[in-house]
Amino acid sequence: SFHKSKGQHILKNPALVDSIVQKSGVKTTDVILEIGPGTGNLTKKLLEAGKKVIAVEIDPRMVLELQRRFQDTPHSNRLTVIQGDVLKTELPYFDICVANIPYQISSPLTFKLLNHQPPFRAAIIMFQREFAMRLVAQPGDKLYCRLTVNTQLHARIFHLLKVGRNNFRPPPKVDSSVVRIEPRKPRIEVKQKEWDGFLRICFNRKNKTLGSIFRQKNVIALLEKNYRTVQALKLSQEDSPNEIDAKMDFSNFGDDQGMEMDHDDEEDEMEVEDGEADGVQSEFKDKVLSVLKEGDFEEKRSSKLSLQEFLYLLSLFNKAGIHFS
Ligand code: SAM
């Protein structure tokens, strides 16, 4: 019997398993990380294709079944099974990750992998179709969202394979897709809190113009508060020359790595009143809008902005002393 809560949907189609392994480009020298091996249908082919498989499985019954399946085979000494929750497990070194995962851990697992060091060559992962399409979306696509930009910041992502629900037992409620995630080398370094705060505001209303988003009272108020804090800090540094080199580093503020990626960018965002700060005479608001004008962003919409454009806009804001965390 399978555990629904653990997302246990076993791949039943051997041709599909072959196809996933083949498209993943596993080399005979590879250390492979598998997440959620279940009964081991994918594990078997991975052992045949690579040098070593390290499999992380949460369900002790599955771990037992897996060990029984491979114990007297020539592969047994090349398989390591770690029993535990992959999200709480410190991942070992690996060259490539291949996995048919439980869909409820899609977001946190993706961000765990993208923050893994040293970077691996690629991760080939089965996701729920819609999640996969969000990962590979391009500016202007309907599913282009904060999750897209946040993942594409750290990786290039390709769609490999559509998989119908009937390839699994029991069949899940949704169709699936296999994608290939290639971590960018070198990484694009951003101050994580700053970047996350910035994207949350930009995608709060992804189809509105940035001009109207950055005219909202509460957005202006938040940015002005951050601005004053930074200015005050600068002043106090000028007073004490010894500290003048102490640069602000937002990446160390807290441990939120922006990992709580929702699928639904419209839903859990902070509530923003549509009220504009128009009536109020505000020097600061003019400052914010002049940054948008400088980069010609006023009439643009997040739904159509490329990763490069987001990075550029944030750098313009920061250059003007405007911060998002
Ligand atoms: N790989 C197998 C296959 O393709 O037939 C099984 C895939 S099934 C979709 C997901 C597997 O992940 C199950 O065996 C489940 O017990 C395991 N699992 C669920 N949550 C997990 C977690 N947090 N960490 C590690 N494994 C987990």
Coordinates of N, CA, C and O in Angstrom, one line a residue, residues 87-197:
L87 N 14.8 17.2 2.8 CA 14.9 18.6 3.1 C 15.7 18.9 4.4 O 16.2 20.0 4.7
K88 N 15.8 17.8 5.2 CA 16.5 18.0 6.5 C 17.9 17.3 6.5 O 18.6 17.2 7.5
T89 N 18.2 16.7 5.3 CA 19.4 16.0 5.2 C 20.5 16.8 4.6 O 20.3 17.5 3.6
E90 N 21.7 16.7 5.1 CA 22.8 17.4 4.5 C 23.3 16.6 3.3 O 23.6 15.4 3.4
L91 N 23.2 17.2 2.1 CA 23.4 16.5 0.9 C 24.9 16.2 0.7 O 25.8 17.0 1.0
P92 N 25.3 15.0 0.2 CA 26.7 14.6 0.0 C 27.1 15.2 -1.4 O 26.3 15.8 -2.1
Y93 N 28.3 15.1 -1.7 CA 28.8 15.5 -3.1 C 28.1 14.6 -4.1 O 27.9 13.4 -3.9
F94 N 27.7 15.3 -5.2 CA 27.2 14.5 -6.3 C 27.4 15.3 -7.6 O 27.6 16.5 -7.6
D95 N 27.5 14.5 -8.7 CA 27.7 15.1 -10.1 C 26.4 15.5 -10.7 O 26.3 16.5 -11.4
I96 N 25.4 14.6 -10.5 CA 24.1 14.8 -11.2 C 23.0 14.3 -10.3 O 23.2 13.3 -9.5
C97 N 21.9 14.9 -10.3 CA 20.7 14.4 -9.5 C 19.6 14.0 -10.5 O 19.3 14.7 -11.5
V98 N 19.1 12.8 -10.3 CA 18.0 12.3 -11.1 C 16.9 11.9 -10.2 O 17.1 11.0 -9.3
A99 N 15.7 12.4 -10.3 CA 14.7 12.0 -9.3 C 13.2 12.2 -9.8 O 12.9 13.1 -10.5
N100 N 12.4 11.3 -9.3 CA 11.0 11.4 -9.4 C 10.5 11.7 -8.0 O 10.3 10.8 -7.2
I101 N 10.2 13.0 -7.8 CA 10.0 13.4 -6.4 C 8.6 13.5 -6.0 O 7.7 13.5 -6.8
P102 N 8.3 13.5 -4.7 CA 6.9 13.9 -4.2 C 6.7 15.3 -4.5 O 7.5 16.2 -4.1
Y103 N 5.6 15.7 -5.1 CA 5.4 17.0 -5.6 C 5.3 18.1 -4.5 O 5.6 19.3 -4.7
Q104 N 4.9 17.7 -3.3 CA 4.7 18.7 -2.2 C 6.0 19.3 -1.8 O 6.0 20.3 -1.1
I105 N 7.2 18.7 -2.2 CA 8.5 19.3 -1.8 C 9.1 20.0 -2.9 O 10.3 20.4 -2.8
S106 N 8.4 20.3 -4.0 CA 9.0 20.8 -5.2 C 9.8 22.1 -5.0 O 11.0 22.2 -5.4
S107 N 9.1 23.1 -4.4 CA 9.8 24.4 -4.2 C 11.0 24.3 -3.2 O 12.1 24.7 -3.6
P108 N 10.8 23.9 -2.0 CA 12.0 23.9 -1.1 C 13.1 23.0 -1.6 O 14.3 23.3 -1.4
L109 N 12.8 21.9 -2.3 CA 13.9 21.0 -2.8 C 14.6 21.8 -3.9 O 15.9 21.7 -4.0
T110 N 13.9 22.4 -4.8 CA 14.6 23.2 -5.9 C 15.5 24.2 -5.3 O 16.7 24.3 -5.8
F111 N 15.1 24.9 -4.3 CA 16.0 25.9 -3.8 C 17.1 25.3 -2.9 O 18.2 25.9 -2.9
K112 N 16.8 24.2 -2.3 CA 17.9 23.5 -1.6 C 19.0 23.1 -2.6 O 20.2 23.3 -2.4
L113 N 18.6 22.5 -3.8 CA 19.6 22.1 -4.8 C 20.3 23.3 -5.3 O 21.5 23.3 -5.6
L114 N 19.6 24.4 -5.6 CA 20.2 25.6 -6.2 C 21.2 26.3 -5.2 O 22.1 27.0 -5.7
N115 N 21.1 26.0 -3.9 CA 22.0 26.6 -3.0 C 23.1 25.6 -2.6 O 24.0 25.9 -1.8
H116 N 23.1 24.4 -3.2 CA 24.1 23.4 -2.9 C 25.5 23.7 -3.4 O 25.6 24.2 -4.5
Q117 N 26.5 23.5 -2.6 CA 27.9 23.7 -3.0 C 28.7 22.4 -2.8 O 28.4 21.8 -1.7
P118 N 29.6 22.0 -3.6 CA 29.9 22.7 -4.9 C 28.8 22.4 -5.9 O 28.1 21.4 -5.8
P119 N 28.7 23.3 -6.9 CA 27.6 23.1 -7.8 C 27.8 21.8 -8.6 O 28.9 21.4 -8.9
F120 N 26.7 21.1 -8.9 CA 26.6 19.9 -9.7 C 26.4 20.2 -11.1 O 26.2 21.4 -11.5
R121 N 26.5 19.2 -12.0 CA 26.4 19.5 -13.4 C 24.9 19.8 -13.8 O 24.6 20.7 -14.5
A122 N 24.0 18.9 -13.3 CA 22.6 19.1 -13.7 C 21.7 18.3 -12.7 O 22.2 17.3 -12.1
A123 N 20.5 18.7 -12.6 CA 19.4 18.0 -11.9 C 18.3 17.7 -12.9 O 17.8 18.6 -13.5
I124 N 17.9 16.4 -13.0 CA 16.9 16.0 -13.9 C 15.7 15.6 -13.1 O 15.8 14.6 -12.4
I125 N 14.7 16.4 -13.0 CA 13.6 16.1 -12.0 C 12.2 16.1 -12.6 O 11.9 17.0 -13.5
M126 N 11.4 15.2 -12.1 CA 10.0 15.1 -12.5 C 9.2 16.0 -11.6 O 9.3 15.9 -10.4
F127 N 8.5 17.0 -12.2 CA 7.6 17.9 -11.4 C 6.2 17.8 -12.0 O 6.0 17.3 -13.1
Q128 N 5.3 18.2 -11.2 CA 3.9 18.5 -11.6 C 4.0 19.4 -12.9 O 4.9 20.4 -12.9
R129 N 3.2 19.2 -13.9 CA 3.4 19.9 -15.2 C 3.4 21.4 -15.0 O 4.2 22.1 -15.5
E130 N 2.4 21.9 -14.2 CA 2.4 23.4 -14.0 C 3.6 24.0 -13.4 O 4.1 25.0 -13.8
F131 N 4.1 23.3 -12.4 CA 5.3 23.8 -11.7 C 6.5 23.8 -12.7 O 7.2 24.8 -12.8
A132 N 6.6 22.7 -13.5 CA 7.6 22.7 -14.5 C 7.5 23.8 -15.5 O 8.5 24.4 -15.8
M133 N 6.3 24.1 -15.9 CA 6.1 25.2 -16.9 C 6.4 26.5 -16.3 O 6.9 27.4 -17.0
R134 N 6.2 26.7 -15.0 CA 6.6 27.9 -14.3 C 8.2 28.1 -14.3 O 8.7 29.2 -14.5
L135 N 8.8 27.0 -14.1 CA 10.3 27.0 -14.1 C 10.9 27.4 -15.4 O 11.9 28.1 -15.5
V136 N 10.3 26.9 -16.5 CA 10.9 27.2 -17.8 C 10.3 28.4 -18.5 O 10.7 28.7 -19.6
A137 N 9.3 29.1 -17.9 CA 8.6 30.2 -18.5 C 9.6 31.3 -19.0 O 10.6 31.5 -18.4
Q138 N 9.2 32.0 -20.0 CA 10.0 33.1 -20.5 C 9.1 34.4 -20.3 O 7.9 34.3 -20.2
P139 N 9.8 35.6 -20.3 CA 9.0 36.8 -20.1 C 7.9 36.8 -21.1 O 8.1 36.5 -22.3
G140 N 6.7 37.2 -20.7 CA 5.5 37.3 -21.5 C 4.7 36.0 -21.5 O 3.5 36.0 -21.8
D141 N 5.2 34.9 -21.1 CA 4.4 33.7 -20.9 C 3.5 33.8 -19.7 O 3.8 34.5 -18.8
K142 N 2.3 33.2 -19.8 CA 1.3 33.3 -18.8 C 1.8 32.9 -17.4 O 1.5 33.5 -16.4
L143 N 2.7 31.8 -17.4 CA 3.1 31.3 -16.1 C 4.4 31.9 -15.6 O 4.9 31.5 -14.6
Y144 N 4.9 32.9 -16.3 CA 6.1 33.7 -15.8 C 5.8 34.3 -14.5 O 4.8 35.1 -14.4
C145 N 6.6 34.0 -13.5 CA 6.2 34.5 -12.1 C 7.5 34.7 -11.3 O 8.6 34.5 -11.8
R146 N 7.3 35.0 -10.0 CA 8.4 35.2 -9.1 C 9.3 34.0 -9.0 O 10.5 34.0 -9.0
L147 N 8.6 32.8 -9.0 CA 9.3 31.5 -8.9 C 10.3 31.4 -10.1 O 11.4 30.9 -10.0
T148 N 9.7 31.7 -11.3 CA 10.5 31.6 -12.5 C 11.8 32.5 -12.4 O 12.9 32.0 -12.6
V149 N 11.7 33.7 -12.0 CA 12.8 34.6 -12.0 C 13.8 34.2 -10.9 O 15.0 34.2 -11.1
N150 N 13.3 33.7 -9.7 CA 14.1 33.3 -8.6 C 14.9 32.1 -9.0 O 16.1 31.9 -8.6
T151 N 14.3 31.1 -9.7 CA 15.1 29.9 -10.1 C 16.0 30.2 -11.3 O 17.2 29.7 -11.2
Q152 N 15.6 31.0 -12.2 CA 16.4 31.3 -13.4 C 17.6 32.2 -13.0 O 18.6 32.2 -13.7
L153 N 17.5 32.8 -11.9 CA 18.7 33.6 -11.4 C 19.8 32.7 -11.1 O 21.0 33.0 -11.4
H154 N 19.5 31.4 -10.7 CA 20.6 30.5 -10.3 C 20.8 29.4 -11.3 O 21.8 28.6 -11.1
A155 N 20.0 29.2 -12.3 CA 20.1 28.1 -13.2 C 19.4 28.3 -14.5 O 18.6 29.2 -14.7
R156 N 19.9 27.6 -15.5 CA 19.2 27.5 -16.8 C 18.4 26.3 -16.7 O 18.8 25.2 -16.2
I157 N 17.1 26.4 -17.2 CA 16.2 25.3 -17.0 C 15.6 24.9 -18.4 O 15.1 25.8 -19.1
F158 N 15.5 23.6 -18.7 CA 15.0 23.1 -20.0 C 13.9 22.1 -19.7 O 14.0 21.2 -18.9
H159 N 12.9 22.2 -20.6 CA 11.9 21.1 -20.5 C 12.4 19.9 -21.3 O 12.8 20.1 -22.5
L160 N 12.3 18.7 -20.7 CA 12.8 17.5 -21.4 C 11.7 16.6 -21.9 O 11.8 16.0 -23.0
L161 N 10.6 16.4 -21.1 CA 9.7 15.3 -21.4 C 8.4 15.6 -20.8 O 8.3 15.9 -19.6
K162 N 7.3 15.4 -21.5 CA 6.0 15.4 -20.9 C 5.6 14.0 -20.5 O 5.9 13.0 -21.2
V163 N 5.0 13.9 -19.3 CA 4.7 12.5 -18.8 C 3.2 12.5 -18.3 O 2.9 13.3 -17.4
G164 N 2.4 11.7 -18.9 CA 1.0 11.6 -18.5 C 0.9 10.9 -17.2 O 1.7 10.1 -16.8
R165 N -0.3 11.1 -16.5 CA -0.5 10.6 -15.2 C -0.6 9.1 -15.2 O -0.3 8.5 -14.1
N166 N -0.9 8.5 -16.3 CA -1.1 7.0 -16.3 C 0.2 6.2 -16.3 O 0.2 5.0 -16.3
N167 N 1.4 6.9 -16.3 CA 2.7 6.2 -16.2 C 3.0 5.9 -14.8 O 4.0 5.2 -14.5
F168 N 2.1 6.3 -13.8 CA 2.4 6.1 -12.4 C 1.3 5.1 -11.8 O 0.2 5.1 -12.3
R169 N 1.7 4.5 -10.7 CA 0.7 3.8 -9.9 C 0.9 4.1 -8.5 O 2.0 3.9 -8.0
P170 N -0.1 4.6 -7.8 CA -1.4 5.0 -8.4 C -1.2 6.3 -9.2 O -0.3 7.0 -8.9
P171 N -2.1 6.5 -10.2 CA -1.9 7.7 -11.0 C -2.2 9.0 -10.1 O -3.1 9.0 -9.4
P172 N -1.3 10.0 -10.2 CA -1.6 11.2 -9.5 C -2.7 12.0 -10.2 O -3.2 11.6 -11.3
K173 N -3.2 13.1 -9.6 CA -4.3 13.9 -10.2 C -3.9 14.7 -11.3 O -4.7 15.3 -12.0
V174 N -2.6 14.9 -11.5 CA -2.1 15.9 -12.5 C -1.0 15.3 -13.4 O -0.4 14.3 -13.0
D175 N -0.9 15.9 -14.6 CA 0.2 15.4 -15.5 C 1.5 16.0 -15.0 O 1.6 16.9 -14.1
S176 N 2.6 15.4 -15.5 CA 3.9 15.8 -15.1 C 4.8 16.1 -16.2 O 4.5 15.9 -17.4
S177 N 6.0 16.7 -15.9 CA 7.0 17.0 -16.9 C 8.4 16.8 -16.2 O 8.6 17.1 -15.1
V178 N 9.3 16.3 -17.0 CA 10.7 16.2 -16.6 C 11.5 17.4 -17.1 O 11.4 17.8 -18.3
V179 N 12.2 18.1 -16.2 CA 13.0 19.3 -16.6 C 14.5 19.0 -16.2 O 14.8 18.2 -15.4
R180 N 15.3 19.8 -16.9 CA 16.8 19.7 -16.6 C 17.2 21.1 -16.0 O 16.9 22.1 -16.7
I181 N 17.8 21.0 -14.9 CA 18.2 22.3 -14.2 C 19.7 22.3 -14.2 O 20.4 21.4 -13.7
E182 N 20.3 23.3 -14.8 CA 21.8 23.5 -14.8 C 22.2 24.7 -14.1 O 22.0 25.8 -14.5
P183 N 22.8 24.5 -12.9 CA 23.2 25.7 -12.1 C 24.2 26.6 -12.9 O 25.0 26.1 -13.7
R184 N 24.0 27.9 -12.8 CA 24.9 28.8 -13.5 C 26.2 28.8 -12.9 O 26.4 28.8 -11.6
K185 N 27.3 28.7 -13.7 CA 28.6 28.9 -13.2 C 29.3 29.9 -14.0 O 29.4 29.8 -15.2
P186 N 29.8 31.0 -13.4 CA 29.7 31.3 -12.0 C 28.3 31.7 -11.6 O 27.5 32.0 -12.4
R187 N 28.0 31.7 -10.3 CA 26.7 32.1 -9.8 C 26.5 33.6 -10.0 O 27.5 34.3 -10.0
I188 N 25.3 34.0 -10.2 CA 25.0 35.5 -10.1 C 24.8 35.8 -8.7 O 23.9 35.3 -8.0
E189 N 25.7 36.7 -8.1 CA 25.6 37.0 -6.7 C 24.6 38.1 -6.5 O 24.7 39.2 -7.1
V190 N 23.6 37.9 -5.7 CA 22.7 39.0 -5.3 C 22.7 39.0 -3.7 O 23.0 38.0 -3.1
K191 N 22.3 40.2 -3.2 CA 22.0 40.2 -1.8 C 20.6 39.6 -1.6 O 19.6 40.2 -2.1
Q192 N 20.5 38.4 -1.0 CA 19.3 37.7 -1.1 C 18.0 38.4 -0.6 O 17.0 38.3 -1.2
K193 N 18.1 39.0 0.6 CA 17.0 39.7 1.1 C 16.5 40.9 0.3 O 15.3 41.1 0.1
E194 N 17.5 41.6 -0.2 CA 17.3 42.7 -1.1 C 16.6 42.3 -2.4 O 15.5 42.8 -2.8
W195 N 17.1 41.2 -3.0 CA 16.5 40.7 -4.2 C 15.1 40.2 -4.0 O 14.2 40.5 -4.7
D196 N 14.9 39.5 -2.9 CA 13.6 38.9 -2.6 C 12.6 40.0 -2.3 O 11.4 40.0 -2.8
G197 N 13.0 41.0 -1.5 CA 12.1 42.1 -1.3 C 11.7 42.9 -2.5 O 10.5 43.2 -2.8

